[in-house]
């Protein structure tokens, strides 16, 4: 017979044992996204894509049960860092993921390094992010990729005099630098470099300036969610009628907003890694399944979230559910078909290598789409070339 003390010890051990078994059987992934605030569409898209990945691929990987924990940082970097700390220390996540804007990714990089937690950047796109921690892996894209691909196209298409307009922070600086440098290398002319604030931008003054300068083309990068407001003002102020051609990174002709923008978007040539109209069997299924689950079209954020989950699942298979350096090793060098096309996670840079498509906005079956007509194949981040 157990005495009372032995009995309590046995219960305590049993409880502890259950806890340990659960801890060993469950693998947690901590996702931090802007679900509210100005970047909320980024969070909505990536969250929906993660749910789609889990619905299609199940919750069991390497014999473990996957638990995805989603936290809203409202795209406030201090909140991102605090949430990351809590996810690592309290929830013991094996990977961090998400990161809607560059400052959020940068604020979290030291936590990834100190805790040796792989951190999958699914949205932010400033080139230098992957250099902020050896534990960062990126599945989104980089602005230098889009800017250089577009500048090459514009040079071949008679655009000589340009003005650039970018959001006034990391990815904007990259877009401006890599686009305008490429124009200068191609013996073109950069008439002005304009910037608008990340938060609550007012496009009226810069559009007036562009009108007065009369470039062949205005090159634009704005973060996901700002494209519709910008393009409407571009049209309302008659810049299209004044013969100023609008060219952009695909963030501006965002699939999330494209149908709301309307006719002013028609004919806008832009460069990006993902279009919901990408004509592959895998993408057709991805878009159909995504729309059936969500009633909205997936954009470039969604595909990066979906691919990020693929990278984490396959790495967990390779590491047999272990985190840390084993998980990171499983992420490096992955090569796979994505709804965007083929993707490589470069083992040296941990950055994404993929095709940069040149697209034109066209109407098809009553809806607006980014229709791909050219591509720079297998493009590495030009920002990494030292
Ligand atoms: C970033 C955010 C975006 O919404 C986008 O489209 C591109 C880059 C960023 O903050 O890095």
Coordinates of C-alpha atoms and ligand atoms in Angstrom, one line a residue:
X1 CA 0.0 0.0 0.0
X2 CA 1.2 3.5 -0.8
X3 CA 1.2 5.9 2.2
X4 CA -0.1 9.4 1.6
X5 CA 3.3 10.9 0.9
X6 CA 4.2 8.2 -1.7
X7 CA 0.7 8.6 -3.2
X8 CA 1.2 12.4 -3.7
X9 CA 4.7 11.8 -5.1
X10 CA 3.3 9.4 -7.6
X11 CA 0.6 11.8 -8.7
X12 CA 3.2 14.6 -9.0
X13 CA 5.4 12.3 -11.1
X14 CA 2.4 11.3 -13.3
X15 CA 1.5 15.0 -13.9
X16 CA 5.1 15.8 -14.6
X17 CA 5.4 12.8 -16.9
X18 CA 2.2 13.9 -18.9
X19 CA 3.6 17.4 -19.1
X20 CA 6.9 16.1 -20.5
X21 CA 5.2 13.7 -22.9
X22 CA 3.1 16.6 -24.2
X23 CA 6.1 18.9 -24.4
X24 CA 8.0 16.3 -26.4
X25 CA 5.1 15.5 -28.7
X26 CA 4.2 19.1 -29.5
X27 CA 6.3 21.4 -31.6
X28 CA 5.3 25.1 -31.4
X29 CA 5.8 27.7 -34.1
X30 CA 5.5 31.3 -33.1
X31 CA 4.1 33.6 -35.8
X32 CA 4.1 37.4 -35.3
X33 CA 2.1 39.4 -37.7
X34 CA 0.3 42.8 -38.0
X35 CA -3.3 41.6 -37.6
X36 CA -4.4 45.2 -36.8
X37 CA -3.3 48.6 -37.9
X38 CA -2.0 49.9 -41.2
X39 CA -0.4 46.6 -42.3
X40 CA -3.3 44.4 -41.3
X41 CA -3.8 43.1 -44.9
X42 CA -0.3 41.5 -44.6
X43 CA -1.3 39.7 -41.4
X44 CA -4.7 38.6 -42.8
X45 CA -3.0 37.2 -46.0
X46 CA -0.2 35.3 -44.2
X47 CA -2.4 34.0 -41.5
X48 CA -4.9 32.6 -44.1
X49 CA -2.0 31.0 -46.0
X50 CA -0.6 29.4 -42.9
X51 CA -4.0 27.9 -42.1
X52 CA -4.3 26.7 -45.7
X53 CA -0.9 25.0 -45.5
X54 CA -1.9 23.2 -42.2
X55 CA -5.3 22.2 -43.6
X56 CA -3.6 20.7 -46.6
X57 CA -0.6 19.1 -44.9
X58 CA -1.9 18.1 -41.5
X59 CA -0.5 18.8 -38.0
X60 CA 1.8 15.8 -37.7
X61 CA 5.5 16.3 -38.7
X62 CA 8.3 13.8 -37.7
X63 CA 5.8 12.2 -35.3
X64 CA 5.1 15.5 -33.5
X65 CA 2.0 17.6 -33.3
X66 CA 2.5 21.1 -34.7
X67 CA 0.9 24.0 -32.8
X68 CA 1.0 27.4 -34.5
X69 CA 0.6 30.4 -32.2
X70 CA -0.2 33.6 -33.9
X71 CA 0.4 37.0 -32.1
X72 CA -0.6 40.5 -33.3
X73 CA 2.2 43.1 -33.1
X74 CA 0.2 45.9 -34.9
X75 CA 3.5 46.4 -36.8
X76 CA 5.0 48.1 -33.8
X77 CA 8.6 46.9 -33.6
X78 CA 8.8 47.0 -29.7
X79 CA 5.7 44.8 -29.6
X80 CA 7.3 42.4 -32.1
X81 CA 10.4 42.0 -30.0
X82 CA 8.4 41.6 -26.7
X83 CA 6.1 39.0 -28.3
X84 CA 9.2 37.1 -29.8
X85 CA 10.8 37.0 -26.3
X86 CA 7.6 35.6 -24.8
X87 CA 7.2 33.0 -27.5
X88 CA 10.8 31.8 -27.1
X89 CA 11.0 31.9 -23.3
X90 CA 7.5 31.0 -22.2
X91 CA 6.1 29.0 -25.1
X92 CA 9.4 27.4 -26.1
X93 CA 8.7 27.8 -29.8
X94 CA 11.2 26.0 -32.1
X95 CA 10.8 28.7 -34.8
X96 CA 9.7 32.3 -35.1
X97 CA 7.9 33.4 -38.3
X98 CA 5.9 36.2 -39.9
X99 CA 7.4 39.8 -39.6
X100 CA 5.2 42.2 -41.6
X101 CA 7.6 45.1 -41.9
X102 CA 11.4 45.5 -41.9
X103 CA 11.6 47.3 -38.5
X104 CA 9.8 44.4 -36.8
X105 CA 12.2 41.8 -38.4
X106 CA 15.2 43.9 -37.4
X107 CA 14.0 44.4 -33.8
X108 CA 13.6 40.6 -33.4
X109 CA 16.9 39.5 -35.0
X110 CA 19.0 39.7 -31.7
X111 CA 16.4 37.4 -30.0
X112 CA 16.8 34.8 -32.8
X113 CA 20.6 35.0 -32.4
X114 CA 20.7 34.8 -28.6
X115 CA 18.3 31.9 -28.4
X116 CA 19.5 30.1 -31.6
X117 CA 15.9 30.1 -32.8
X118 CA 15.4 30.0 -36.6
X119 CA 13.4 33.0 -37.7
X120 CA 11.5 32.8 -41.0
X121 CA 10.8 36.2 -42.5
X122 CA 7.6 35.9 -44.6
X123 CA 7.0 39.6 -45.5
X124 CA 9.7 42.1 -44.8
X125 CA 11.9 42.7 -47.8
X126 CA 14.9 44.9 -47.1
X127 CA 18.0 43.3 -48.4
X128 CA 20.1 43.5 -45.2
X129 CA 17.5 41.6 -43.0
X130 CA 19.2 38.3 -43.5
X131 CA 22.5 39.7 -42.4
X132 CA 21.0 40.8 -39.0
X133 CA 21.1 37.3 -37.6
X134 CA 22.6 33.9 -38.8
X135 CA 19.3 32.4 -37.8
X136 CA 17.2 34.4 -40.3
X137 CA 15.8 32.6 -43.4
X138 CA 13.6 34.6 -45.9
X139 CA 10.8 33.3 -48.1
X140 CA 9.4 36.7 -49.2
X141 CA 11.6 38.6 -51.7
X142 CA 14.0 41.6 -51.7
X143 CA 13.4 45.0 -53.1
X144 CA 16.7 45.0 -55.1
X145 CA 15.4 41.9 -57.0
X146 CA 12.2 43.7 -58.1
X147 CA 13.9 47.1 -58.7
X148 CA 16.8 45.8 -60.8
X149 CA 14.5 43.5 -62.9
X150 CA 12.2 46.5 -63.6
X151 CA 15.0 48.9 -64.4
X152 CA 16.3 46.4 -67.0
X153 CA 12.9 46.2 -68.6
X154 CA 12.4 50.0 -68.6
X155 CA 15.8 50.5 -70.3
X156 CA 14.9 48.1 -73.0
X157 CA 11.6 49.9 -73.5
X158 CA 12.8 53.4 -74.2
X159 CA 12.4 54.9 -70.7
X160 CA 15.3 57.3 -70.2
X161 CA 14.2 60.0 -67.8
X162 CA 12.8 58.8 -64.5
X163 CA 11.6 60.0 -61.1
X164 CA 11.5 57.5 -58.1
X165 CA 9.0 57.6 -55.3
X166 CA 9.4 55.3 -52.3
X167 CA 8.2 54.8 -48.8
X168 CA 10.7 56.5 -46.4
X169 CA 12.3 53.4 -44.7
X170 CA 14.4 50.3 -45.3
X171 CA 12.7 48.7 -48.3
X172 CA 12.1 52.1 -49.9
X173 CA 15.8 53.0 -49.6
X174 CA 16.7 49.7 -51.3
X175 CA 14.1 50.2 -54.1
X176 CA 15.3 53.7 -54.7
X177 CA 19.0 52.9 -54.7
X178 CA 18.8 49.8 -56.9
X179 CA 16.4 51.2 -59.4
X180 CA 18.1 54.5 -59.9
X181 CA 21.6 53.0 -60.0
X182 CA 20.5 50.6 -62.7
X183 CA 19.0 53.5 -64.7
X184 CA 22.3 55.4 -64.4
X185 CA 24.3 52.3 -65.4
X186 CA 22.1 52.2 -68.5
X187 CA 22.9 55.8 -69.2
X188 CA 19.5 57.1 -68.2
X189 CA 18.6 60.1 -66.2
X190 CA 17.3 60.3 -62.6
X191 CA 15.4 63.6 -62.4
X192 CA 14.4 63.3 -58.7
X193 CA 14.1 60.9 -55.8
X194 CA 11.0 61.4 -53.7
X195 CA 9.9 59.8 -50.4
X196 CA 6.7 59.5 -48.5
X197 CA 6.3 58.5 -44.8
X198 CA 5.6 54.9 -43.9
X199 CA 2.7 55.9 -41.7
X200 CA -0.2 58.0 -43.0
X201 CA 1.5 59.2 -46.3
X202 CA 0.1 62.2 -48.2
X203 CA 0.7 61.7 -52.0
X204 CA -0.6 65.0 -53.2
X205 CA 2.6 67.1 -52.9
X206 CA 4.9 64.4 -54.5
X207 CA 2.4 63.9 -57.3
X208 CA 2.4 67.6 -58.1
X209 CA 6.2 67.6 -58.2
X210 CA 6.2 64.6 -60.6
X211 CA 3.7 66.4 -62.8
X212 CA 6.0 69.4 -63.0
X213 CA 9.1 67.3 -63.7
X214 CA 7.4 65.4 -66.6
X215 CA 9.6 62.3 -66.5
X216 CA 9.2 59.4 -69.1
X217 CA 8.2 57.3 -66.1
X218 CA 7.6 57.4 -62.4
X219 CA 9.0 54.4 -60.5
X220 CA 7.1 53.6 -57.3
X221 CA 7.6 51.3 -54.3
X222 CA 5.1 51.5 -51.5
X223 CA 4.4 48.7 -48.9
X224 CA 1.5 46.4 -49.3
X225 CA -1.8 48.1 -48.5
X226 CA -0.9 51.6 -49.9
X227 CA -1.1 50.9 -53.6
X228 CA -4.8 51.5 -54.1
X229 CA -4.8 55.0 -52.4
X230 CA -1.7 56.0 -54.4
X231 CA -2.9 54.8 -57.8
X232 CA -6.3 56.4 -57.4
X233 CA -4.6 59.8 -56.7
X234 CA -2.3 59.3 -59.6
X235 CA -5.3 59.0 -61.8
X236 CA -7.4 61.7 -60.2
X237 CA -4.5 64.2 -60.6
X238 CA -4.3 63.3 -64.3
X239 CA -0.7 62.1 -64.4
X240 CA -1.6 59.2 -66.6
X241 CA -3.3 61.6 -69.1
X242 CA -0.2 63.8 -68.9
X243 CA 1.8 61.0 -70.5
X244 CA 3.8 60.0 -67.4
X245 CA 4.1 56.3 -67.4
X246 CA 3.7 54.6 -64.0
X247 CA 6.0 51.6 -63.3
X248 CA 6.3 49.9 -60.0
X249 CA 7.3 47.0 -57.8
X250 CA 4.4 44.6 -57.6
X251 CA 3.7 45.7 -54.0
X252 CA 1.8 48.6 -55.6
X253 CA -0.4 46.5 -58.0
X254 CA -1.0 44.2 -55.0
X255 CA -3.4 41.3 -55.8
X256 CA -5.1 42.1 -52.5
X257 CA -6.3 45.5 -53.8
X258 CA -6.0 45.3 -57.5
X259 CA -9.7 45.0 -58.3
X260 CA -10.5 48.0 -56.1
X261 CA -7.9 50.2 -57.9
X262 CA -9.9 50.1 -61.2
X263 CA -9.0 51.2 -64.7
X264 CA -6.1 53.5 -63.7
X265 CA -4.1 50.3 -63.1
X266 CA -4.6 48.9 -66.6
X267 CA -1.3 48.7 -68.5
X268 CA 0.9 49.4 -65.4
X269 CA 4.1 47.4 -65.9
X270 CA 5.6 46.1 -62.6
X271 CA 8.1 43.5 -61.3
X272 CA 7.5 40.9 -58.6
X273 CA 7.9 37.3 -57.6
X274 CA 4.2 36.3 -57.4
X275 CA 1.0 36.9 -59.3
X276 CA -2.3 35.2 -58.5
X277 CA -2.5 34.8 -62.3
X278 CA 0.8 32.7 -62.5
X279 CA -0.1 30.1 -65.0
X280 CA 1.0 26.9 -63.3
X281 CA -1.1 23.9 -62.2
X282 CA 0.2 24.3 -58.6
X283 CA -0.8 28.0 -58.5
X284 CA -4.2 27.4 -60.0
X285 CA -4.9 24.9 -57.2
X286 CA -3.4 27.2 -54.6
X287 CA -5.6 30.2 -55.7
X288 CA -8.7 28.0 -55.9
X289 CA -8.2 26.4 -52.4
X290 CA -7.3 29.8 -50.9
X291 CA -10.3 31.6 -52.3
X292 CA -12.6 28.7 -51.3
X293 CA -11.4 29.1 -47.7
X294 CA -11.2 32.9 -47.6
X295 CA -13.3 34.7 -50.2
X296 CA -10.4 36.9 -51.1
X297 CA -7.5 36.5 -53.6
X298 CA -4.0 35.5 -52.3
X299 CA -1.3 38.0 -52.8
X300 CA 2.5 37.9 -52.6
X301 CA 2.3 37.9 -48.8
X302 CA 0.2 34.8 -48.8
X303 CA 2.6 32.9 -51.0
X304 CA 5.5 33.8 -48.8
X305 CA 3.6 32.6 -45.7
X306 CA 2.7 29.3 -47.5
X307 CA 6.3 28.7 -48.6
X308 CA 7.6 29.6 -45.2
X309 CA 5.4 26.9 -43.7
X310 CA 6.8 24.5 -46.3
X311 CA 10.4 25.4 -45.3
X312 CA 9.6 24.9 -41.6
X313 CA 7.8 21.5 -42.1
X314 CA 10.5 20.1 -44.3
X315 CA 13.2 21.3 -41.9
X316 CA 11.4 19.7 -38.9
X317 CA 11.3 16.4 -40.9
X318 CA 15.0 16.6 -41.4
X319 CA 15.8 17.6 -37.8
X320 CA 13.3 15.0 -36.4
X321 CA 11.4 17.7 -34.6
X322 CA 14.5 19.3 -33.1
X323 CA 14.9 23.1 -33.1
X324 CA 18.0 25.2 -33.0
X325 CA 20.9 24.6 -35.3
X326 CA 19.5 21.3 -36.6
X327 CA 16.3 23.0 -37.7
X328 CA 18.3 25.9 -39.3
X329 CA 20.4 23.3 -41.2
X330 CA 17.2 21.7 -42.6
X331 CA 16.0 25.1 -43.9
X332 CA 19.2 25.9 -45.8
X333 CA 19.4 24.8 -49.4
X334 CA 15.8 23.7 -49.7
X335 CA 14.7 23.8 -53.4
X336 CA 11.0 23.3 -54.3
X337 CA 8.1 24.3 -56.5
X338 CA 6.0 27.0 -55.0
X339 CA 2.8 28.6 -56.4
X340 CA 5.2 31.4 -57.6
X341 CA 7.5 29.0 -59.5
X342 CA 10.7 27.4 -58.4
X343 CA 12.3 28.6 -55.1
X344 CA 15.7 28.0 -53.6
X345 CA 16.7 29.0 -50.0
X346 CA 20.4 29.9 -50.7
X347 CA 22.4 27.9 -48.1
X348 CA 25.1 30.7 -47.8
X349 CA 22.9 33.8 -47.6
X350 CA 19.7 32.1 -46.2
X351 CA 17.8 34.4 -48.7
X352 CA 15.3 33.5 -51.4
X353 CA 16.3 32.8 -55.0
X354 CA 13.4 32.8 -57.5
X355 CA 12.2 34.2 -60.8
X356 CA 11.4 38.0 -61.0
X357 CA 8.5 38.4 -63.3
X358 CA 7.7 41.4 -65.4
X359 CA 3.9 41.8 -65.5
X360 CA 1.3 44.1 -67.0
X361 CA -2.1 44.8 -65.4
X362 CA -4.8 43.5 -67.7
X363 CA -8.5 42.8 -67.4
X364 CA -9.5 39.1 -67.8
X365 CA -13.0 37.7 -67.2
X366 CA -14.1 41.0 -65.6
X367 CA -11.2 41.2 -63.1
X368 CA -7.8 42.8 -63.0
X369 CA -4.7 40.6 -62.9
X370 CA -0.9 41.0 -63.1
X371 CA -0.2 39.1 -66.3
X372 CA 3.4 37.8 -66.5
X373 CA 5.1 38.4 -69.9
X374 CA 8.8 38.2 -69.1
X375 CA 11.1 37.0 -66.3
X376 CA 14.6 37.3 -64.9
X377 CA 15.1 33.6 -64.0
X378 CA 16.6 32.3 -60.7
X379 CA 17.4 35.8 -59.4
X380 CA 19.6 36.1 -56.3
X381 CA 19.3 39.3 -54.2
X382 CA 21.4 41.9 -56.0
X383 CA 21.8 43.6 -52.6
X384 CA 24.1 40.7 -51.4
X385 CA 26.7 41.2 -54.2
X386 CA 29.6 42.8 -52.4
Ligands
LIG1 C1 8.0 45.6 -46.6 C2 6.6 45.7 -46.3 C3 5.7 45.5 -47.3 O1 4.4 45.6 -47.1 C4 6.1 45.3 -48.6 O2 5.2 45.1 -49.6 C5 7.5 45.2 -48.9 C6 8.4 45.4 -47.9 C7 9.0 45.8 -45.5 O3 8.7 46.5 -44.5 O4 10.1 45.2 -45.6

